[in-house]
Coordinates of C-alpha atoms and ligand atoms in Angstrom, one line a residue:
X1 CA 60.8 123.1 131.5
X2 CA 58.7 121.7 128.6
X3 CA 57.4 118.6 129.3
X4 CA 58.7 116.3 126.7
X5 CA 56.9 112.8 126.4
X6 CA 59.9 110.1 126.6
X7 CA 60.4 108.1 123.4
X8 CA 61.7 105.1 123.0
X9 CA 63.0 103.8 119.3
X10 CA 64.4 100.0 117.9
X11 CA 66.2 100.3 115.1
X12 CA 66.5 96.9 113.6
X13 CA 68.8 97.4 110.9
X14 CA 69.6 94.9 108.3
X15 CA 68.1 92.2 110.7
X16 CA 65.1 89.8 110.6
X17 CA 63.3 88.1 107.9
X18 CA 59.4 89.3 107.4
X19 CA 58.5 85.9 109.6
X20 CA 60.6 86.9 112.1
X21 CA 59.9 90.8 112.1
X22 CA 56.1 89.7 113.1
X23 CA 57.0 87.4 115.6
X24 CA 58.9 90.2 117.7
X25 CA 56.4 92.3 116.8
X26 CA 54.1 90.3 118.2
X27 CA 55.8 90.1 121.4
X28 CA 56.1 93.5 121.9
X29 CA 53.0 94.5 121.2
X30 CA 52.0 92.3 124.4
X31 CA 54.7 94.0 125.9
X32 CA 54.0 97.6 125.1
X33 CA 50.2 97.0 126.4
X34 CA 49.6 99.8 128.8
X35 CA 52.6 101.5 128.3
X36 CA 51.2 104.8 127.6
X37 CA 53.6 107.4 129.4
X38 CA 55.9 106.8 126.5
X39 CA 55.7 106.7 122.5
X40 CA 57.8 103.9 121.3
X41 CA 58.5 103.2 117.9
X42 CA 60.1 100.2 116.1
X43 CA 61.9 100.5 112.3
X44 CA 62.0 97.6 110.8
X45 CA 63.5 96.8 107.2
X46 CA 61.5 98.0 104.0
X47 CA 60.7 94.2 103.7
X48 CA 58.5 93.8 106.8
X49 CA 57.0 97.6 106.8
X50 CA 54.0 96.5 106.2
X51 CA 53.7 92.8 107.7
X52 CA 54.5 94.5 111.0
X53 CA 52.2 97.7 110.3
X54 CA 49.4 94.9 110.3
X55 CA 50.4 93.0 113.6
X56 CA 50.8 96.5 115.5
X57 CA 47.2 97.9 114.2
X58 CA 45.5 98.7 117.5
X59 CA 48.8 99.0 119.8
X60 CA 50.5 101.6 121.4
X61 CA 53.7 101.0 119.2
X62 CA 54.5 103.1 116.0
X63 CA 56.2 102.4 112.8
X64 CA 59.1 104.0 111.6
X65 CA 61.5 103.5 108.4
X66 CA 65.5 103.2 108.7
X67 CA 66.1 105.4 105.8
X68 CA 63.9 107.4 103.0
X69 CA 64.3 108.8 99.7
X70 CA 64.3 112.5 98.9
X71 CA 61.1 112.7 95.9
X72 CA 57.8 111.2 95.7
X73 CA 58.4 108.5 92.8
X74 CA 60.5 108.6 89.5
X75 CA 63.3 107.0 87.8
X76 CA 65.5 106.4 91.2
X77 CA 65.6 102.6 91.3
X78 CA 66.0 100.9 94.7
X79 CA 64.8 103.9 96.5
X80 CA 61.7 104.1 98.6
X81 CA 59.7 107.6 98.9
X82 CA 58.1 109.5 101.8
X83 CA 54.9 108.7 100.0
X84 CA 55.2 105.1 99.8
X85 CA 56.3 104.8 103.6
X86 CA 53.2 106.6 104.8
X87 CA 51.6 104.6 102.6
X88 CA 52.6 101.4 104.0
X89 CA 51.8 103.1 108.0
X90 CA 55.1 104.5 108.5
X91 CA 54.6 107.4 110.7
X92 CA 58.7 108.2 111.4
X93 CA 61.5 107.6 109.4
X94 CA 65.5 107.2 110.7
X95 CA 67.4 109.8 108.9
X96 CA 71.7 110.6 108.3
X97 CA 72.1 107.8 110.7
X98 CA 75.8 107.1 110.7
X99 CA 76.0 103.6 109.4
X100 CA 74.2 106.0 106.2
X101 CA 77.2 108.5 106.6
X102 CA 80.1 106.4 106.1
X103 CA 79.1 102.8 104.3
X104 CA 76.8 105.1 101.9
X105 CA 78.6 108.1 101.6
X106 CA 75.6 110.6 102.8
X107 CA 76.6 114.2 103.2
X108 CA 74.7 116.8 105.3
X109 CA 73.3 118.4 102.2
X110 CA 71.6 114.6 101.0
X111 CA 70.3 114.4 104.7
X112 CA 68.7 117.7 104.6
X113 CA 67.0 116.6 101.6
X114 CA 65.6 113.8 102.8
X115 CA 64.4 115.5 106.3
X116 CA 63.0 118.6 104.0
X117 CA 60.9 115.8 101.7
X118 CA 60.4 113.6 104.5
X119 CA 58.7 116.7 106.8
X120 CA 56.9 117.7 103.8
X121 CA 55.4 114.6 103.5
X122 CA 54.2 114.2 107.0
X123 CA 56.5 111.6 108.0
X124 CA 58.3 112.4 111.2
X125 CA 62.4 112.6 110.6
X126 CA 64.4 110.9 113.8
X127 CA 67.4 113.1 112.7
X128 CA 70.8 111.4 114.2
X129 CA 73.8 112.8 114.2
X130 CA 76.7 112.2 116.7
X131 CA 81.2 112.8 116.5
X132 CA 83.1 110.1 115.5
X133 CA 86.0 108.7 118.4
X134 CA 88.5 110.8 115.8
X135 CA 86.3 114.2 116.4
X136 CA 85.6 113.6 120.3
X137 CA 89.4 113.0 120.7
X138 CA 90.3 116.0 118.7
X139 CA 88.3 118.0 120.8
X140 CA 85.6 118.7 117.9
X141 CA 82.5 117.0 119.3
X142 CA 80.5 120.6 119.6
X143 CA 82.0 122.0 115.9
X144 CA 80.8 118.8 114.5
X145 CA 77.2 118.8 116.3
X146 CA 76.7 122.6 115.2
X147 CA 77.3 121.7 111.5
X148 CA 75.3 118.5 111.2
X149 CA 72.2 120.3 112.6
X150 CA 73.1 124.0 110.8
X151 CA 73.2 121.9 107.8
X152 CA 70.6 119.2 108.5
X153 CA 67.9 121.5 108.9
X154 CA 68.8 124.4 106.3
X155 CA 66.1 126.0 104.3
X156 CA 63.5 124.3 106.1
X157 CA 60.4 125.5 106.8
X158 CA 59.7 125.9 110.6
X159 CA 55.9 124.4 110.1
X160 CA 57.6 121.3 108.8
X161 CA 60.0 120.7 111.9
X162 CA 57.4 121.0 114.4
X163 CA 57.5 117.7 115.2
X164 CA 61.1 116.8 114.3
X165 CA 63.0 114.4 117.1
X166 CA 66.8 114.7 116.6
X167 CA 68.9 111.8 117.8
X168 CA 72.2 111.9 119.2
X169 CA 74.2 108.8 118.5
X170 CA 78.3 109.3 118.9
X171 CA 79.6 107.1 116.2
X172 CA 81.9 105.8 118.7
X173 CA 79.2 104.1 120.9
X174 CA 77.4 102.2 118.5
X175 CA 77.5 98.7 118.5
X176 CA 80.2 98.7 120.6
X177 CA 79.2 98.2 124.2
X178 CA 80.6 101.2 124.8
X179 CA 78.0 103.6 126.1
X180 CA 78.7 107.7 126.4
X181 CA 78.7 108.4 130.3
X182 CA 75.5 110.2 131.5
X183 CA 77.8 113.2 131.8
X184 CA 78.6 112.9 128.2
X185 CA 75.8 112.2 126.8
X186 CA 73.9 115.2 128.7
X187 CA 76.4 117.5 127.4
X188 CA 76.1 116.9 124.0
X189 CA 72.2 116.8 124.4
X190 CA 72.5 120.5 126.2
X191 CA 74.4 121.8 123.5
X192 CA 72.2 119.9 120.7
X193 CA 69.1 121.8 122.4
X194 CA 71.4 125.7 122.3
X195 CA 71.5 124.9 119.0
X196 CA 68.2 123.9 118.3
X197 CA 67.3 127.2 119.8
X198 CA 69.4 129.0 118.1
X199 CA 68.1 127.7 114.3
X200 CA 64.6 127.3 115.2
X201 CA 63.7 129.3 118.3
X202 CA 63.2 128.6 121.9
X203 CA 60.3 127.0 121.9
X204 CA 60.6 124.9 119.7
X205 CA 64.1 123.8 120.6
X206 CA 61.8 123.2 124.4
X207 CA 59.5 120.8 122.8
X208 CA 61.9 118.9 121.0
X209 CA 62.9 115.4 121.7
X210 CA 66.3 114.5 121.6
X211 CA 67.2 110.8 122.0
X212 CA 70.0 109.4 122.7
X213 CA 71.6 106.3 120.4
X214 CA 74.9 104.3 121.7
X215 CA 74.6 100.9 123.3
X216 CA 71.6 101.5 124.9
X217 CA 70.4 98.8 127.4
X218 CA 68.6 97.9 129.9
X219 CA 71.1 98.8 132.7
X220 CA 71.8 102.1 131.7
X221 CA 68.1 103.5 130.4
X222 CA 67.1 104.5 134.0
X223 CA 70.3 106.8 135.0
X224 CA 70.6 108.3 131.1
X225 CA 66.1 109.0 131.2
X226 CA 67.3 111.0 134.8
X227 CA 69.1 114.0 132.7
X228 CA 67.4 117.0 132.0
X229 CA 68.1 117.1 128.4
X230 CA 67.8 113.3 127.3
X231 CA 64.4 112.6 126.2
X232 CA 64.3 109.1 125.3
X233 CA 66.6 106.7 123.4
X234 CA 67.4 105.1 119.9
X235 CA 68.2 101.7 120.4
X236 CA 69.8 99.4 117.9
X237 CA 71.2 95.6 119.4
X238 CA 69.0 95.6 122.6
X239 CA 66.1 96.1 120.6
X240 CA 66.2 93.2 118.6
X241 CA 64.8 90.9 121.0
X242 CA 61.6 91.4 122.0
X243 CA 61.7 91.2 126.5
X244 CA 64.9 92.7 126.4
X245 CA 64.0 95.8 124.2
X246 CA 60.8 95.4 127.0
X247 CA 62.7 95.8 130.2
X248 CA 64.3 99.3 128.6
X249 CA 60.4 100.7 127.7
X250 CA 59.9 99.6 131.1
X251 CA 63.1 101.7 132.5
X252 CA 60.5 103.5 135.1
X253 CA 60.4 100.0 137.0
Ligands
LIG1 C1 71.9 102.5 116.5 O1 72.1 101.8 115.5 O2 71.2 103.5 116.3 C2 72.4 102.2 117.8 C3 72.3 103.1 118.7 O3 72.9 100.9 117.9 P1 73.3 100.2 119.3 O4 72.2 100.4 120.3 O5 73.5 98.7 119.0 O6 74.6 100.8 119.8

């Protein structure tokens, strides 16, 4: 089996003022010290890219983006490019996460855009995609899976995905306390990996991190990390404080 470094994401959504962003920041890059069996990355909002680029200069911890646009500049007010995230130390950037789907209507074909510009760019796409509670109960977790990655990741070029991470967040476990069982989760993340294989080749599809997003926390890191096929973890709500976000890079014990 390949052996896939773990990785360990904060998603910070709409949260945190550029003061505030620094100060956790700050904490966690006291934290993270050391921690170099993982790669751990935290997306701030486009407000505090670059404030928190400063304060994690030196550390262990990388920057990613919540969302990105699909050109390099023009007429597209409110919309920040691959360029200018690179530009500002963003090294990953969260794409076709689902609070993106539904509140902002964006299809597959949109998020394929922005993974193709964002890859071509050199910025590393964190690809989620995940079944709503609707599509799990209807029995349609797989059909749905298969066409957010056939579709995600169409017209490509292979060079450009090498060092994609795809992220599997069911809509239904996010934000909610509600975490997929470790049986669940695995499931989907063996299926997610077939597929992989299937669009982009085995080994690829080996190398591959896929994380998983849904309620994430400190007391259920440890047993989800012992799968074969989960690689590491998206976290939203636990990684908005800085020791608590802490105790899940430090899942090993
Ligand atoms: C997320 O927003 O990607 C997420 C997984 O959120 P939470 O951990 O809060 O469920």
């Amino acid at each position: 089996m390949a052996n896939r470094k773990p990785f360990i994401a904060g998603n910070w959504k709409m949260h945190k003022t550029c003061t505030e962003s620094v100060e956790t920041a700050k904490r966690l890059k006291e934290i993270g010290a050391g921690l170099t069996d993982i790669d751990i990355m935290i997306a701030p909002a486009f407000t505090s890219l670059y404030a928190v680029f400063d304060v994690l200069k030196g550390s262990n911890i990388l920057l990613g983006a919540q969302n990105v646009f699909w050109k390099n500049e023009g007429a597209y007010t409110g919309e920040v490019s691959p360029v200018m995230l690179t530009s500002v130390g963003c090294i990953y950037a969260i794409i076709g996460h689902s609070e993106r789907r539904s509140y902002f209507q964006e299809s597959d074909e949109l998020i394929n855009q922005k993974i193709a510009a964002a890859a071509r760019n050199g910025l590393i796409p964190v690809f989620c995609i995940g079944e709503t509670e609707q599509e799990r109960d209807a029995d349609k977790t797989k059909n749905v899976l298969d066409k957010q990655l056939t579709k995600g990741l169409q017209d490509i070029a292979l060079d450009d995905l090498k060092t994609l991470v795809v992220a599997y967040e069911p809509v239904w476990a996010i934000g909610t306390g509600k975490s997929a069982t470790t049986e669940q989760a695995q499931d989907a993340h063996a299926f997610i990996r077939g597929k992989l294989n299937s669009i982009l080749g085995s080994s690829m599809a080996e190398q591959i991190r896929i994380l998983y997003g849904g309620s994430v926390k400190p007391g259920n890191i440890g047993e989800l990390m012992k799968t074969p096929d989960i690689d590491g973890a998206l976290v939203g709500g636990a990684s908005l404080e800085a020791d608590t976000f802490g105790e899940i890079l430090k899942y090993r014990g």
